[in-house]
Short mmCIF file of C-alpha atoms in Angstrom, two decimals:
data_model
loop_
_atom_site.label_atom_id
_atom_site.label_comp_id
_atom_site.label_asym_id
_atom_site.label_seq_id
_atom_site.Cartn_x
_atom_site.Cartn_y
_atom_site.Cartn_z
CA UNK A 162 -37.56 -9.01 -8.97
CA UNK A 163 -35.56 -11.47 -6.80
CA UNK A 164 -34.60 -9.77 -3.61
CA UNK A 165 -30.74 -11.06 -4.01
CA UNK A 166 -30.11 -8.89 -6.77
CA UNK A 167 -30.84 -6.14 -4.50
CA UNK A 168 -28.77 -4.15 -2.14
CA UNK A 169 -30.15 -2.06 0.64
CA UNK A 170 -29.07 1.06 1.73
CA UNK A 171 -29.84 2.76 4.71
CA UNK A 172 -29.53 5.97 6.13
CA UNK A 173 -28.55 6.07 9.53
CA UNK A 174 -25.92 9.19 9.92
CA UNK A 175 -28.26 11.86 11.36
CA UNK A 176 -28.28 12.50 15.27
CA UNK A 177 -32.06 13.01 14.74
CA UNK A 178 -32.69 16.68 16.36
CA UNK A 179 -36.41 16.19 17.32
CA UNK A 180 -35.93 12.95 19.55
CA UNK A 181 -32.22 14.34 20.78
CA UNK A 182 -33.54 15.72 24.11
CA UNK A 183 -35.06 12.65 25.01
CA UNK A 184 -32.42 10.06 24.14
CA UNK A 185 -28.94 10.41 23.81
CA UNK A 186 -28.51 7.32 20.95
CA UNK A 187 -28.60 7.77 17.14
CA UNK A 188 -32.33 7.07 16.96
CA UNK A 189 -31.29 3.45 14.74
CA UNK A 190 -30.58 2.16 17.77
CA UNK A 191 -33.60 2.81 20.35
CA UNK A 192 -35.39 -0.53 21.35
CA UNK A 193 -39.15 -1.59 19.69
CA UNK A 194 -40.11 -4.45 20.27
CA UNK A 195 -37.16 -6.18 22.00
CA UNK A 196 -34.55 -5.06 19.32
CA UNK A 197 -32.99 -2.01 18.15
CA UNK A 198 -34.44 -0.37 15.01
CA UNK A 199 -31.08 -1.40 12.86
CA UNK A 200 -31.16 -4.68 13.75
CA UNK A 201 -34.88 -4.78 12.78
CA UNK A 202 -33.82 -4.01 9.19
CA UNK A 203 -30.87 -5.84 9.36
CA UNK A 204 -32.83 -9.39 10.45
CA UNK A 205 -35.60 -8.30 7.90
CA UNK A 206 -33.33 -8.11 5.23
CA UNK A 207 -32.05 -11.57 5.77
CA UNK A 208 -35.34 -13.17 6.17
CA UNK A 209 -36.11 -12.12 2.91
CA UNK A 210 -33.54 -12.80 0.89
CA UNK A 211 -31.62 -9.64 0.80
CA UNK A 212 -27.75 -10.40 1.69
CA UNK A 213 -25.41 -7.07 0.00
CA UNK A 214 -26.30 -4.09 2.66
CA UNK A 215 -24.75 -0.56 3.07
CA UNK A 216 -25.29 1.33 6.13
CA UNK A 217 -24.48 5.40 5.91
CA UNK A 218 -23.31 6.07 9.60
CA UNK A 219 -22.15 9.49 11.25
CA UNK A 220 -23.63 10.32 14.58
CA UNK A 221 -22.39 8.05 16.61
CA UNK A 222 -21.18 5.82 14.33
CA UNK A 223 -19.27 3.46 16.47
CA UNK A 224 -22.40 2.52 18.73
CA UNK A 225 -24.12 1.41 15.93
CA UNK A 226 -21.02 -0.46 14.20
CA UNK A 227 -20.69 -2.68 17.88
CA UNK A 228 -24.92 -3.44 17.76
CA UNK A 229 -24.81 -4.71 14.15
CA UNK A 230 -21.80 -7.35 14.20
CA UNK A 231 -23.38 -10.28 15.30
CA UNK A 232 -25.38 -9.58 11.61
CA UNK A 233 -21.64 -9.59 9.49
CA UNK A 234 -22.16 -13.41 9.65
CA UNK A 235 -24.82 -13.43 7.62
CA UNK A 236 -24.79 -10.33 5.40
CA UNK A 237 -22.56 -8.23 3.57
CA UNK A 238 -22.30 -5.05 5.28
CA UNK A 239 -20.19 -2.14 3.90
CA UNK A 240 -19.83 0.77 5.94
CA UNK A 241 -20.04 4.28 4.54
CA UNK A 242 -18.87 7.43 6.93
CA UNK A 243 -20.66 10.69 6.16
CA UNK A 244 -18.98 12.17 9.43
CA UNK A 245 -20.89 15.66 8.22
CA UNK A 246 -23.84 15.05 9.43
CA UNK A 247 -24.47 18.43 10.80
CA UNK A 248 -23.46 19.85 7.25
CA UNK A 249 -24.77 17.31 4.82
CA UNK A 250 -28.21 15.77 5.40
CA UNK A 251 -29.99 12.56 4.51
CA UNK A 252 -29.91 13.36 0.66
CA UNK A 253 -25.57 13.46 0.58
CA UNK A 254 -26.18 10.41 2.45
CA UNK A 255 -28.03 8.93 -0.48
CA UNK A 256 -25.73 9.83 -2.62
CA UNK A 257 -23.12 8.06 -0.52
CA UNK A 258 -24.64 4.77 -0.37
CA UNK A 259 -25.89 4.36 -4.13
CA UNK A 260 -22.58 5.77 -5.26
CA UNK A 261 -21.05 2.66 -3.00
CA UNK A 262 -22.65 -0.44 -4.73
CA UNK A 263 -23.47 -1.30 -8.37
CA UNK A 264 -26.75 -2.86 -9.68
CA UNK A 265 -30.47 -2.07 -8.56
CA UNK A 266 -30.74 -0.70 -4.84
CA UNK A 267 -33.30 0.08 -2.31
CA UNK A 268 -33.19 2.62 -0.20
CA UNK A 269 -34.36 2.99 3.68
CA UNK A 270 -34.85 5.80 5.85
CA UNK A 271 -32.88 4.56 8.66
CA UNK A 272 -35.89 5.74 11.70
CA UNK A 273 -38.54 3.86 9.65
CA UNK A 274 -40.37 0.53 11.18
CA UNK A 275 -42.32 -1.82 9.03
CA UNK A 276 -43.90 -5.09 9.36
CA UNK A 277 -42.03 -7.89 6.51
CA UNK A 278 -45.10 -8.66 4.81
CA UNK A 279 -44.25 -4.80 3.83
CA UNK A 280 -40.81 -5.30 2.34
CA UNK A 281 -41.52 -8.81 1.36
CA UNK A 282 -44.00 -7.51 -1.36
CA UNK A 283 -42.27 -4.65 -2.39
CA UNK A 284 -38.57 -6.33 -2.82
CA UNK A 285 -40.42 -8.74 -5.32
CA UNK A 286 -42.42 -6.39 -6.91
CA UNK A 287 -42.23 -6.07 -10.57
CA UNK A 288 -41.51 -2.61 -11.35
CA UNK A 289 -37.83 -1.64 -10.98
CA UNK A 290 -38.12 1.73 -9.83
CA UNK A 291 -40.57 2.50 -7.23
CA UNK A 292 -41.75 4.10 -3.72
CA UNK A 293 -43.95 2.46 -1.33
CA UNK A 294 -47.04 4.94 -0.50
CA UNK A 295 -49.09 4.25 2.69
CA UNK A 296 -52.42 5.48 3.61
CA UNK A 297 -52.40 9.05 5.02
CA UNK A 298 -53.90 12.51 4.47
CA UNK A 299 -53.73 14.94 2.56
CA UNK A 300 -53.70 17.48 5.16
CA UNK A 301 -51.32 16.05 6.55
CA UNK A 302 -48.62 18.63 6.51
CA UNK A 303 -45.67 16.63 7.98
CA UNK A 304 -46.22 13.71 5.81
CA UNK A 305 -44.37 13.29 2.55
CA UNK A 306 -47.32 13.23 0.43
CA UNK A 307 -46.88 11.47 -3.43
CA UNK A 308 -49.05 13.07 -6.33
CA UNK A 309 -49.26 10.74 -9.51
CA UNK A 310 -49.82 11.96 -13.13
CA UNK A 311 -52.40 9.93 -15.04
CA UNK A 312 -50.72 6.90 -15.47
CA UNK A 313 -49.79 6.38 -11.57
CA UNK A 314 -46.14 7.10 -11.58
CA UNK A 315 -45.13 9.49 -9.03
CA UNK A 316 -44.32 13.14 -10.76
CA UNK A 317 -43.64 15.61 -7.10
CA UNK A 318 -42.92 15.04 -3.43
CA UNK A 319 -45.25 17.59 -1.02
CA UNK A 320 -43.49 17.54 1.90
CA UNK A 321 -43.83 19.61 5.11
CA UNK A 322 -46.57 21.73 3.35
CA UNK A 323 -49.77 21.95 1.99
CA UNK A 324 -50.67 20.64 -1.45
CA UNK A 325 -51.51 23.66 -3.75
CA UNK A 326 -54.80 24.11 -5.91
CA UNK A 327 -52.63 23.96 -9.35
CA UNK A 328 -50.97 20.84 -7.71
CA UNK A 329 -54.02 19.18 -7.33
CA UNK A 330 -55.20 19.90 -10.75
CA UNK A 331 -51.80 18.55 -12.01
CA UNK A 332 -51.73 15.19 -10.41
CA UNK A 333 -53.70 12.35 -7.91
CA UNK A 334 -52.58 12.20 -4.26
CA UNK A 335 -51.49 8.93 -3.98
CA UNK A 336 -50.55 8.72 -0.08
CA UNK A 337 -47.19 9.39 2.05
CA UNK A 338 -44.14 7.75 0.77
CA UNK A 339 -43.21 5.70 3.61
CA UNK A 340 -39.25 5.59 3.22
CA UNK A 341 -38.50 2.71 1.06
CA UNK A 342 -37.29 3.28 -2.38
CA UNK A 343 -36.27 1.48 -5.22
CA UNK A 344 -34.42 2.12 -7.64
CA UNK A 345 -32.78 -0.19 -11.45
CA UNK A 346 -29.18 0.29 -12.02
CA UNK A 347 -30.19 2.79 -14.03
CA UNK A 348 -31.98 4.68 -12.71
CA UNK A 349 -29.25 4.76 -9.81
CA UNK A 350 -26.70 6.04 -12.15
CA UNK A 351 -29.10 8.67 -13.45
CA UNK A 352 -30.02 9.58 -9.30
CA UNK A 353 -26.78 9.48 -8.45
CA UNK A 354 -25.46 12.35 -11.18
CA UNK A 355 -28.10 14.48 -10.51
CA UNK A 356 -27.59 14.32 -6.74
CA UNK A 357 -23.41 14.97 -7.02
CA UNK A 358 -24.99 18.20 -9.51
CA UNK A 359 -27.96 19.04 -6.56
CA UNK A 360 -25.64 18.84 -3.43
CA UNK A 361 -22.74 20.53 -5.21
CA UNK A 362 -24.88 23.94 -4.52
CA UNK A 363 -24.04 24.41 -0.05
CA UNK A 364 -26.94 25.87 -0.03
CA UNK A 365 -28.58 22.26 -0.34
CA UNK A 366 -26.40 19.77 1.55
CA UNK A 367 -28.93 19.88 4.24
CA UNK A 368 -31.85 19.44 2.20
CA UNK A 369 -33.71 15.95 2.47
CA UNK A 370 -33.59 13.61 -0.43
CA UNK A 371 -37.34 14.99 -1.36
CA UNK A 372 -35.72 17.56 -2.82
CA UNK A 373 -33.52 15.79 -4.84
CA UNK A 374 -35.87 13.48 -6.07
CA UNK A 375 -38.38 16.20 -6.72
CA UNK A 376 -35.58 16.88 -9.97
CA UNK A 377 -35.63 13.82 -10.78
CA UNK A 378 -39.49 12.31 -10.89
CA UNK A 379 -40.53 14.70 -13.69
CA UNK A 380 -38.30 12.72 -16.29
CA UNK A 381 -38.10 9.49 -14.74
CA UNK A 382 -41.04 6.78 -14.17
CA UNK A 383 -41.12 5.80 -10.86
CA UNK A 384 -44.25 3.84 -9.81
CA UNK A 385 -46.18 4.45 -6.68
CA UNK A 386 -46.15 1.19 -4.85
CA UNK A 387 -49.45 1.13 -2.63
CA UNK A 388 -49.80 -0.62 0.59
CA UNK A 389 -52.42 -0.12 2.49
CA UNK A 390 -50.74 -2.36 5.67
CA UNK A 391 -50.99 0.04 8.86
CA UNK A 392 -47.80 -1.73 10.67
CA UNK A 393 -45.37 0.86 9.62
CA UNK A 394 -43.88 4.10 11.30
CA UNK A 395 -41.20 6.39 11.45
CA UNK A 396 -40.05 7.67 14.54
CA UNK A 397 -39.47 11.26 14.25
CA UNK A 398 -40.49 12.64 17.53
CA UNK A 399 -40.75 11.75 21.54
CA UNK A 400 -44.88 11.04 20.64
CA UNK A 401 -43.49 8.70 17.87
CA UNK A 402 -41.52 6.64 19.27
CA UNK A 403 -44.27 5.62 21.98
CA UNK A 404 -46.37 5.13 19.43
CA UNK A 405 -43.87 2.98 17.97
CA UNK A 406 -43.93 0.99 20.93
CA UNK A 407 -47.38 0.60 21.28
CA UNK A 408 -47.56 -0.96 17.76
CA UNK A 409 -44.71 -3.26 18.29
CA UNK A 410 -47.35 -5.78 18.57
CA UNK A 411 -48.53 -5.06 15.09
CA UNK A 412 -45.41 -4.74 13.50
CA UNK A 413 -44.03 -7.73 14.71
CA UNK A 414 -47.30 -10.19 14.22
CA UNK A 415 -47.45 -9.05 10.81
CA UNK A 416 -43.78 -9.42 10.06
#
């Protein structure tokens, strides 16, 4: 797939509880590597070809609107508002960004890190709906861990939990699904009803899009996207965010 038919969302509207006490910025816009992590994407996105871009602010949101303009220029940014961000989590916010574009997307957590090499081979990849898996564990428990039926699409998200025995008889751990998604026109469409059905419930406007997608992989192929590149990571926490810094040098000699 050419990257220019693409159009990236991110999701960047969450004031990112676990990291709060430390810093007082949306975590999009704390410094690796000399840059912010929005303007990572942002200059990523142009070096490989991607131009159409929709950012889902909230926390924040004009900070982060002032550290992206010099990028306008160059790309074409839309700006979506989910100014719920205490009520509605990162899976409204998904619905907000694919519902605000037409034509194939991929989708970003917004506190992920990756080297280009990453992005470059999964934007040109040839299978229109996908995830990109990295290495991890299975006993991982944090980790969002992908288990594949026979043919190696991804079937169920484990996520903040152990894999069960009849889980493991079902389907292949794969890895953790890193935060990059892709998804064919579509396949958006068909995402995009099911998640205005999912988060209609209250009861579920906080859940993560995990759970959203966990209605959707059992009748739609989505292909697990391996790469076994180590320059990734998603800052969740005060530990990994200096961990984030201490790979900068990774991240940015591989991309």
């Amino acid at each position: 797939m050419n990257p220019s038919e693409l159009t990236a969302v991110v999701l960047i509207a969450g004031c990112g509880t676990r990291i709060r006490d430390v810093v007082a910025e949306p975590k999009s816009l704390l410094q690796v590597g000399g840059e912010t992590i929005i303007n990572r994407h942002l200059r990523l996105f142009g070096e490989v070809g991607i131009r159409k871009v929709i950012l889902v602010v909230g926390y924040k949101k004009e900070l982060i609107l002032r550290t992206i303009e010099p990028f306008r220029e160059s790309l074409d940014i839309t700006i979506v508002a989910n100014d719920d961000y205490t009520t509605l989590g990162n899976g409204v916010s998904l619905q907000m960004g694919i519902e605000a574009t037409d034509g194939p997307v991929l989708v970003f957590d917004g506190d992920l890190i990756y080297a280009r090499d990453i992005l470059e081979r999964f934007a040109s990849e040839a299978h229109p709906t996908s995830v990109v898996v990295g290495k991890a564990s299975i006993d991982d428990i944090e980790c969002t861990k992908s288990m594949l039926d026979a043919k190696g699409f991804i079937r169920l998200f484990v996520d903040k939990r152990a894999v069960t025995e009849e889980e493991l008889e079902r389907f292949t751990f794969a890895g953790e699904a890193m935060g990059i998604l892709k998804f064919s026109d579509a396949d958006r469409l068909s995402l995009l009803a099911l998640c205005k059905e999912f988060y209609s419930v209250p009861e579920r406007q906080l859940l993560n899009w995990e759970h959203v997608l966990n209605c959707f992989l059992p009748k739609h192929d989505v292909w697990s996207h391996f790469d076994d590149s180590e320059a990734w990571i998603e800052i969740d926490t005060p530990e990994d965010y200096e961990d984030a810094k201490e790979k900068a040098g990774l991240l940015n000699k591989e991309g």
